[in-house]
Amino acid sequence: MSQSTTTTLGGSPLSIASGLHGRHLARRLVQLYVGLTLYGVSSALLVRSGLGLEPWGVLHQGLAEKTGLTIGVVSIVVGAAVLLLWIPIRQRPGLGTVSNVFVIGLAMDGTLALVPDVHGPAWRITLLVAGIVLNGVATGLYIAARFGPGPRDGLMTGLHRLTGRSIRLVRTAIEVAVVATGFLLGGSVGVGTVLYALAIGPLAQFFLRLFAVAQPDSGSTEVARSTPEGAILRR
């Protein structure tokens, strides 16, 4: 891999092939793909709850309403488009970045095909809570695998580096814009959107530490302190 296809993640070179070595490789790959799959499942559960989606889910649902595409396909298209925005801000993808684009959308559509619409507040609240908690589990799994941030998280860290603004400010600005756009397009905003915003940070931080894999150079499992992805959770 040439120098032009690498960047830095926690002080180490990062490319699509970066990290594909070491004694924890098998575990990390399993974590990556289980985490991304569960993320898609959790997003689908939020859709079925009908009580409001996570910020990017609002946008995906709004675009799906307008285009006639499935929400999973829209997620893939938006993820690829966001990845293109990495070029001018000089971000480079890892294996996890590229996998994120496709796996989440496919898992989401697959889950929606299997899980029917539910009726009644008890079932809807159950799906909402399950979706939010599962999203936290999924986030901890795939970030702790250390194969690179997702396209949307990489956009945030890239803009943070480029503008000098805090992660908190950059993430908030992007997500407000995403939710507002999605809502205007017909996406679902509700109590679930607010609950997700309040709960996902603490949940993801907890599961990130739980699933952390020791880094081969230092033996440290403090992923939350040593990577840009971890910095996203320290808002």
Rosetta silent file (secondary structure, phi, psi, omega in degrees, C-alpha in Angstrom):
SEQUENCE: MSQSTTTTLGGSPLSIASGLHGRHLARRLVQLYVGLTLYGVSSALLVRSGLGLEPWGVLHQGLAEKTGLTIGVVSIVVGAAVLLLWIPIRQRPGLGTVSNVFVIGLAMDGTLALVPDVHGPAWRITLLVAGIVLNGVATGLYIAARFGPGPRDGLMTGLHRLTGRSIRLVRTAIEVAVVATGFLLGGSVGVGTVLYALAIGPLAQFFLRLFAVAQPDSGSTEVARSTPEGAILRR
SCORE:     score description
SCORE:     0.000 S_00000001
   1 L     0.000  128.865 -178.067    0.000    0.000    0.000 S_00000001
   2 L   -74.436  161.457  179.337    1.455    3.347   -0.999 S_00000001
   3 H   -60.739  -28.391 -177.166    1.879    6.227    1.427 S_00000001
   4 H   -70.543  -12.987 -179.317   -0.840    8.135   -0.422 S_00000001
   5 H  -106.589   19.407  178.635   -3.460    5.599    0.689 S_00000001
   6 L  -124.512  158.080  173.838   -2.780    5.839    4.388 S_00000001
   7 E  -143.080 -161.693 -175.981   -3.668    8.185    7.167 S_00000001
   8 E  -119.281  134.134  174.821   -3.428    8.142   10.944 S_00000001
   9 E  -132.053  107.610 -179.973   -5.697    6.468   13.469 S_00000001
  10 L    61.768   29.343  176.431   -4.516    6.753   17.051 S_00000001
  11 L    90.241    2.919 -179.006   -0.977    7.343   15.814 S_00000001
  12 E  -118.779  149.714  177.513   -0.866    4.356   13.433 S_00000001
  13 E   -60.510  142.316  179.919   -1.122    4.213    9.625 S_00000001
  14 E  -129.791  130.414  171.224   -4.645    3.458    8.429 S_00000001
  15 L  -147.498 -178.942  179.811   -5.800    2.075    5.082 S_00000001
  16 L   -60.544  -32.897  179.423   -8.417   -0.416    3.965 S_00000001
  17 L   -90.634   -4.776 -176.763   -5.911   -3.213    4.663 S_00000001
  18 L   -64.495  140.323  176.811   -4.648   -1.635    7.876 S_00000001
  19 L    87.869   -2.089 -177.789   -5.073   -3.715   11.029 S_00000001
  20 L   -85.174   55.966  178.049   -5.364   -7.038    9.189 S_00000001
  21 L  -162.150  171.185  177.142   -2.737   -8.677   11.360 S_00000001
  22 L   101.914  162.542 -173.583   -2.055   -9.587   14.969 S_00000001
  23 L   -72.647  -16.057  179.880   -3.165  -12.238   17.403 S_00000001
  24 L  -100.871   12.969 -173.479   -6.598  -10.691   17.918 S_00000001
  25 H   -58.585  -47.414 -176.953   -7.444  -10.431   14.213 S_00000001
  26 H   -60.507  -45.870  179.423  -10.122  -13.161   14.174 S_00000001
  27 H   -61.915  -42.547 -177.460  -11.895  -11.708   17.202 S_00000001
  28 H   -65.804  -39.338  177.912  -11.734   -8.191   15.786 S_00000001
  29 H   -65.160  -41.521  177.132  -13.178   -9.268   12.428 S_00000001
  30 H   -61.795  -45.918  178.690  -16.029  -11.076   14.169 S_00000001
  31 H   -59.014  -43.402 -178.561  -16.678   -7.995   16.305 S_00000001
  32 H   -57.681  -54.187 -172.178  -16.663   -5.754   13.253 S_00000001
  33 H   -78.415  -31.550  172.535  -19.213   -7.711   11.236 S_00000001
  34 H   -65.795  -43.307  179.541  -21.407   -8.740   14.165 S_00000001
  35 H   -61.843  -45.987  179.724  -21.438   -5.124   15.291 S_00000001
  36 H   -65.594  -39.160  177.980  -22.346   -3.748   11.874 S_00000001
  37 H   -63.828  -45.647  179.575  -25.042   -6.384   11.414 S_00000001
  38 H   -65.741  -30.513  176.867  -26.550   -5.636   14.814 S_00000001
  39 H   -63.001  -44.180  177.164  -26.454   -1.927   14.026 S_00000001
  40 H   -63.355  -40.294  177.508  -28.647   -2.572   10.982 S_00000001
  41 H   -61.672  -45.021 -177.937  -30.959   -4.761   13.065 S_00000001
  42 H   -63.500  -40.378  178.269  -31.259   -2.069   15.740 S_00000001
  43 H   -63.474  -37.765  178.051  -32.096    0.605   13.175 S_00000001
  44 H   -66.363  -37.653  177.803  -34.815   -1.639   11.745 S_00000001
  45 H   -63.738  -37.582  176.929  -36.304   -2.148   15.228 S_00000001
  46 H   -64.547  -38.408  176.918  -36.501    1.628   15.642 S_00000001
  47 H   -61.769  -47.560 -177.836  -38.356    1.832   12.321 S_00000001
  48 H   -67.247  -26.340  178.862  -40.830   -0.831   13.405 S_00000001
  49 H   -66.916  -31.493  179.769  -41.411    0.896   16.762 S_00000001
  50 L    68.472   18.812 -176.358  -42.789    3.923   14.918 S_00000001
  51 L  -110.736   10.789  179.569  -41.731    6.202   17.803 S_00000001
  52 L   118.101  144.495 -175.893  -38.896    8.047   16.101 S_00000001
  53 L  -109.547  167.881  171.499  -35.533    7.193   14.566 S_00000001
  54 L   -66.374  159.994 -171.697  -31.904    8.041   15.214 S_00000001
  55 H   -50.088  -52.762 -178.648  -30.758   11.243   13.396 S_00000001
  56 H   -69.237  -28.920  176.178  -29.366    9.643   10.231 S_00000001
  57 H   -63.516  -35.215  176.336  -32.259    7.171   10.216 S_00000001
  58 H   -60.431  -45.479  178.623  -34.665   10.111    9.977 S_00000001
  59 H   -63.858  -45.210 -179.295  -32.863   11.267    6.841 S_00000001
  60 H   -60.863  -43.007 -179.844  -32.758    7.759    5.366 S_00000001
  61 H   -66.226  -41.546  178.350  -36.461    7.236    5.972 S_00000001
  62 H   -61.038  -44.047  178.194  -37.337   10.632    4.482 S_00000001
  63 H   -66.374  -37.067  177.706  -35.306    9.905    1.350 S_00000001
  64 H   -63.064  -38.844  177.972  -36.843    6.428    1.113 S_00000001
  65 H   -62.433  -38.016 -175.836  -40.307    8.010    1.206 S_00000001
  66 H   -82.278  -30.163 -174.091  -39.424   10.355   -1.636 S_00000001
  67 H   -99.187  -20.841 -175.958  -37.494    7.934   -3.854 S_00000001
  68 L    84.144   -0.663  176.573  -39.379    4.672   -3.376 S_00000001
  69 L   -79.164  160.533  174.532  -36.143    2.872   -2.490 S_00000001
  70 L   -70.946  156.351 -178.227  -35.892    0.734    0.619 S_00000001
  71 H   -65.855  -30.848  176.435  -34.452    2.456    3.658 S_00000001
  72 H   -66.337  -42.371  178.083  -31.518    0.046    3.644 S_00000001
  73 H   -64.723  -41.035  177.040  -30.628    0.897    0.057 S_00000001
  74 H   -61.048  -41.010  177.775  -30.907    4.605    0.884 S_00000001
  75 H   -58.659  -41.363  178.704  -28.558    4.040    3.838 S_00000001
  76 H   -65.498  -45.031 -178.767  -26.008    2.479    1.474 S_00000001
  77 H   -64.386  -44.351  179.262  -26.313    5.307   -1.058 S_00000001
  78 H   -65.163  -42.156  178.026  -26.019    8.003    1.625 S_00000001
  79 H   -59.336  -42.429  178.041  -23.061    6.217    3.216 S_00000001
  80 H   -66.003  -39.248  178.885  -21.272    6.086   -0.138 S_00000001
  81 H   -65.508  -41.952  178.234  -22.039    9.768   -0.773 S_00000001
  82 H   -64.102  -37.120  178.717  -20.707   10.756    2.656 S_00000001
  83 H   -61.430  -35.183  176.499  -17.598    8.693    1.960 S_00000001
  84 H   -64.253  -29.390  178.688  -16.979   10.816   -1.131 S_00000001
  85 L   -70.299  -13.779  176.116  -16.979   13.876    1.124 S_00000001
  86 L   -67.022  -25.244 -174.042  -13.925   12.408    2.841 S_00000001
  87 L   -61.329  -53.381 -178.830  -11.827   13.269   -0.224 S_00000001
  88 L   -69.330  -21.212  178.829  -11.689   17.062    0.201 S_00000001
  89 L   -98.925    9.118  169.901  -11.178   16.782    3.976 S_00000001
  90 L    61.158   41.711  170.264   -8.383   14.228    3.461 S_00000001
  91 L   -94.753  149.943  178.916   -9.874   11.325    5.381 S_00000001
  92 L  -124.603  136.846 -175.842   -8.964    7.768    4.376 S_00000001
  93 L   -80.714  152.104  169.554  -11.205    4.716    4.818 S_00000001
  94 L  -107.746 -178.808  178.228  -10.431    1.528    6.677 S_00000001
  95 H   -58.629  -41.275  179.623  -11.980   -1.910    6.231 S_00000001
  96 H   -64.312  -32.441 -179.743  -14.614   -1.006    8.798 S_00000001
  97 H   -64.912  -50.350 -178.865  -15.481    2.165    6.902 S_00000001
  98 H   -67.518  -41.294  178.851  -16.218    0.398    3.641 S_00000001
  99 H   -63.006  -37.592  179.415  -17.969   -2.498    5.372 S_00000001
 100 H   -55.601  -41.563 -176.430  -20.125   -0.014    7.291 S_00000001
 101 H   -57.852  -43.598 -171.442  -21.547    1.366    4.042 S_00000001
 102 H   -95.412  -43.880 -170.826  -22.919   -1.976    2.875 S_00000001
 103 H   -65.569  -43.551 -177.473  -23.469   -4.272    5.858 S_00000001
 104 H   -61.272  -46.633 -179.654  -25.722   -1.962    7.887 S_00000001
 105 H   -62.576  -42.990  179.328  -28.077   -1.279    4.984 S_00000001
 106 H   -65.203  -43.195  179.175  -28.343   -4.949    4.020 S_00000001
 107 H   -65.011  -35.757 -179.686  -28.954   -6.016    7.626 S_00000001
 108 H   -65.543  -48.949  179.002  -31.564   -3.309    8.018 S_00000001
 109 H   -63.901  -38.290  178.448  -33.566   -4.379    4.964 S_00000001
 110 H   -62.783  -42.054  179.445  -33.254   -8.034    5.955 S_00000001
 111 H   -67.650  -41.799  178.770  -34.606   -7.337    9.435 S_00000001
 112 H   -62.674  -30.256  177.912  -37.479   -5.222    8.125 S_00000001
 113 H   -72.522  -24.336 -176.604  -38.443   -8.109    5.855 S_00000001
 114 H   -97.858  -31.685 -176.209  -38.606  -10.458    8.856 S_00000001
 115 L   -97.759  119.036 -177.743  -40.052   -8.236   11.593 S_00000001
 116 L   -78.116  168.658  171.446  -43.663   -7.176   10.970 S_00000001
 117 L   -61.460  146.032  178.661  -45.299   -3.915   11.972 S_00000001
 118 L  -116.435  156.296 -179.509  -46.410   -3.900   15.595 S_00000001
 119 L  -130.985  147.291 -179.219  -49.454   -2.345   17.206 S_00000001
 120 L    98.250  139.096 -175.547  -50.071   -1.244   20.734 S_00000001
 121 H   -61.380  -35.533 -177.424  -47.870    0.921   22.963 S_00000001
 122 H   -62.026  -47.807  179.700  -46.309   -2.002   24.868 S_00000001
 123 H   -66.522  -39.848 -178.466  -44.870   -3.625   21.739 S_00000001
 124 H   -66.591  -41.649  177.977  -43.771   -0.316   20.258 S_00000001
 125 H   -66.690  -38.399  177.812  -41.982    0.750   23.444 S_00000001
 126 H   -60.354  -46.351  178.949  -40.352   -2.682   23.682 S_00000001
 127 H   -65.317  -38.025  179.134  -38.979   -2.400   20.156 S_00000001
 128 H   -61.797  -51.397 -178.825  -37.811    1.160   20.807 S_00000001
 129 H   -63.665  -43.394  178.517  -35.878    0.257   23.957 S_00000001
 130 H   -60.852  -41.152 -179.788  -34.479   -2.915   22.366 S_00000001
 131 H   -64.600  -42.305 -178.887  -33.384   -0.933   19.315 S_00000001
 132 H   -68.270  -45.936  179.624  -31.581    1.743   21.335 S_00000001
 133 H   -63.935  -44.392  179.221  -29.800   -0.721   23.637 S_00000001
 134 H   -63.203  -34.188  177.101  -28.844   -2.966   20.713 S_00000001
 135 H   -64.352  -39.222  176.195  -27.527    0.082   18.867 S_00000001
 136 H   -64.264  -42.798  176.284  -25.255    0.808   21.822 S_00000001
 137 H   -59.423  -48.335 -177.780  -24.019   -2.795   21.831 S_00000001
 138 H   -61.669  -42.706  179.740  -23.415   -2.673   18.082 S_00000001
 139 H   -62.284  -45.122  177.827  -21.558    0.635   18.270 S_00000001
 140 H   -60.780  -41.022 -179.375  -19.272   -0.673   21.003 S_00000001
 141 H   -63.262  -53.142 -171.877  -18.550   -3.844   19.045 S_00000001
 142 H   -77.055  -30.697  176.520  -17.602   -2.322   15.700 S_00000001
 143 H   -70.919  -41.963 -179.827  -15.695    0.682   17.045 S_00000001
 144 H   -64.820  -20.745  177.595  -13.710   -1.460   19.486 S_00000001
 145 L   -67.749  -21.101  173.919  -12.681   -3.688   16.580 S_00000001
 146 L    61.919   48.495  172.629  -10.479   -0.774   15.382 S_00000001
 147 L  -110.831   19.029  177.779  -10.931   -1.108   11.626 S_00000001
 148 L   106.711  152.017 -179.165  -11.711    2.555   11.061 S_00000001
 149 L   -73.323  160.223  172.598  -14.693    4.851   11.702 S_00000001
 150 L   -69.155  164.005 -177.788  -17.957    4.721    9.791 S_00000001
 151 H   -55.140  -42.637 -176.705  -18.446    7.233    6.957 S_00000001
 152 H   -70.964  -40.410  177.690  -20.589    9.574    9.058 S_00000001
 153 H   -67.864  -37.636  177.526  -18.275    9.493   12.084 S_00000001
 154 H   -65.400  -34.241  175.537  -15.263   10.040    9.847 S_00000001
 155 H   -62.001  -41.956 -179.479  -16.963   13.080    8.338 S_00000001
 156 H   -65.382  -47.091 -179.197  -17.370   14.508   11.828 S_00000001
 157 H   -67.335  -34.182  177.535  -13.778   13.891   12.899 S_00000001
 158 H   -65.167  -43.848  178.113  -12.517   15.222    9.562 S_00000001
 159 H   -67.842  -35.068  175.155  -14.492   18.442    9.903 S_00000001
 160 H   -59.405  -46.766 -179.969  -13.349   18.723   13.506 S_00000001
 161 H   -67.750  -39.370 -175.952   -9.722   18.560   12.386 S_00000001
 162 H   -71.864  -39.862 -174.175  -10.277   20.864    9.410 S_00000001
 163 H   -94.768  -20.679 -176.221  -12.236   23.578   11.226 S_00000001
 164 L    80.517    1.573  178.142  -10.728   23.340   14.685 S_00000001
 165 L   -78.221  158.197 -178.236  -14.239   23.212   16.173 S_00000001
 166 L   -68.319  154.520  175.056  -15.026   20.772   18.964 S_00000001
 167 H   -56.742  -41.829 -179.432  -16.353   17.283   18.246 S_00000001
 168 H   -57.417  -47.369 -177.388  -19.437   18.225   20.260 S_00000001
 169 H   -68.166  -45.482 -178.158  -20.176   21.269   18.096 S_00000001
 170 H   -63.922  -45.828 -178.849  -19.443   19.584   14.761 S_00000001
 171 H   -64.653  -43.471 -179.712  -21.490   16.491   15.581 S_00000001
 172 H   -61.968  -44.441 -179.125  -24.405   18.515   16.914 S_00000001
 173 H   -61.982  -44.117 -179.361  -24.457   20.791   13.860 S_00000001
 174 H   -65.611  -44.892 -175.045  -24.403   17.882   11.427 S_00000001
 175 H   -71.337  -33.410  174.534  -27.052   15.881   13.258 S_00000001
 176 H   -63.159  -44.035  179.045  -29.393   18.854   13.633 S_00000001
 177 H   -63.976  -40.168 -179.491  -29.101   19.479    9.892 S_00000001
 178 H   -65.610  -46.246 -179.669  -29.645   15.775    9.153 S_00000001
 179 H   -63.950  -44.602 -178.558  -32.721   15.500   11.395 S_00000001
 180 H   -62.018  -43.456  179.317  -34.255   18.717   10.043 S_00000001
 181 H   -64.808  -45.919  179.335  -33.738   17.619    6.437 S_00000001
 182 H   -61.956  -40.480  179.128  -35.075   14.135    7.109 S_00000001
 183 H   -63.330  -43.024  178.962  -38.117   15.493    8.925 S_00000001
 184 H   -64.869  -26.322  178.903  -38.943   17.824    6.031 S_00000001
 185 H   -86.210   -6.893  178.710  -38.700   14.847    3.688 S_00000001
 186 L   110.700    8.847  178.029  -41.116   12.810    5.808 S_00000001
 187 L   -70.522  158.352 -173.889  -38.801   10.990    8.196 S_00000001
 188 L   -89.459  115.389  174.342  -40.063    9.960   11.635 S_00000001
 189 L  -115.790  130.566 -178.251  -39.075   12.229   14.536 S_00000001
 190 L  -164.124 -159.029 -178.905  -40.512   11.451   17.944 S_00000001
 191 H   -60.961  -31.087  178.723  -39.829   10.457   21.516 S_00000001
 192 H   -65.170  -33.945  178.241  -37.513    7.744   20.228 S_00000001
 193 H   -64.831  -44.069  179.646  -35.299   10.334   18.558 S_00000001
 194 H   -67.767  -45.571 -179.656  -34.917   12.233   21.828 S_00000001
 195 H   -61.907  -40.374  177.639  -34.390    9.070   23.906 S_00000001
 196 H   -60.684  -46.517 -178.279  -31.782    7.853   21.431 S_00000001
 197 H   -60.385  -36.558 -178.496  -29.899   11.163   21.615 S_00000001
 198 H   -78.396  -33.327 -170.602  -29.819   11.009   25.419 S_00000001
 199 H   -95.865  -27.501 -168.767  -28.967    7.321   25.786 S_00000001
 200 H   -67.025  -35.107  179.072  -26.632    6.395   22.944 S_00000001
 201 H   -60.912  -57.424  177.862  -23.536    8.184   24.269 S_00000001
 202 H   -60.231  -39.856  179.542  -23.455    6.466   27.684 S_00000001
 203 H   -63.691  -48.942 -178.350  -24.508    3.117   26.196 S_00000001
 204 H   -63.855  -39.372  178.254  -21.887    3.173   23.440 S_00000001
 205 H   -61.483  -43.878  179.419  -19.178    4.281   25.883 S_00000001
 206 H   -61.731  -48.764 -176.695  -20.017    1.405   28.241 S_00000001
 207 H   -74.446  -26.499  175.139  -20.019   -1.238   25.502 S_00000001
 208 H   -61.907  -44.335  177.985  -16.938    0.240   23.842 S_00000001
 209 H   -69.049  -36.913 -179.021  -14.973   -0.405   27.031 S_00000001
 210 H   -63.795  -39.844 -174.868  -16.592   -3.825   27.485 S_00000001
 211 L   -98.826    5.827 -177.101  -15.615   -5.043   24.005 S_00000001
 212 L   -58.367  138.076  178.151  -12.227   -3.287   23.757 S_00000001
 213 L  -106.390  134.496 -179.907   -9.456   -5.442   22.287 S_00000001
 214 L   -57.682  133.149  177.411   -5.905   -4.987   23.540 S_00000001
 215 L   -76.416  138.199 -173.161   -3.785   -3.082   21.031 S_00000001
 216 L   -63.228  -26.649 -175.824   -0.797   -5.133   19.858 S_00000001
 217 L   -84.483  -26.200 -174.349    1.789   -2.405   20.482 S_00000001
 218 L  -127.058  -13.843 -175.476    0.837   -1.487   24.039 S_00000001
 219 L    75.104    4.831 -177.110   -1.582   -4.116   25.306 S_00000001
 220 L   -79.151  142.996  173.533   -3.978   -1.300   26.146 S_00000001
 221 L  -108.382   13.491 -178.295   -7.713   -1.747   25.882 S_00000001
 222 L   -83.026   63.817 -178.971   -8.424    1.967   26.305 S_00000001
 223 H   -61.901  -36.886 -175.914   -9.845    2.343   22.823 S_00000001
 224 H   -63.281  -21.755 -179.718  -12.086    5.167   23.926 S_00000001
 225 H   -99.626  -14.508 -168.381   -9.060    7.294   24.734 S_00000001
 226 H  -112.558   -2.023 -178.238   -6.779    6.369   21.880 S_00000001
 227 L  -129.329  153.961  173.893   -8.835    6.626   18.692 S_00000001
 228 H   -58.545  -34.158  178.631  -10.800    9.272   16.838 S_00000001
 229 H   -63.200  -40.940  178.286  -13.818    6.985   17.018 S_00000001
 230 H   -64.074  -35.721  179.481  -13.524    6.941   20.795 S_00000001
 231 H   -63.279  -30.364  178.850  -13.307   10.725   20.828 S_00000001
 232 H   -61.078  -33.872 -178.100  -16.697   10.871   19.108 S_00000001
 233 H   -82.151  -14.505 -178.919  -18.252    9.244   22.152 S_00000001
 234 L   -94.002   54.973 -174.828  -16.574   11.660   24.588 S_00000001
 235 L   -82.008    0.000    0.000  -18.888   14.534   23.642 S_00000001
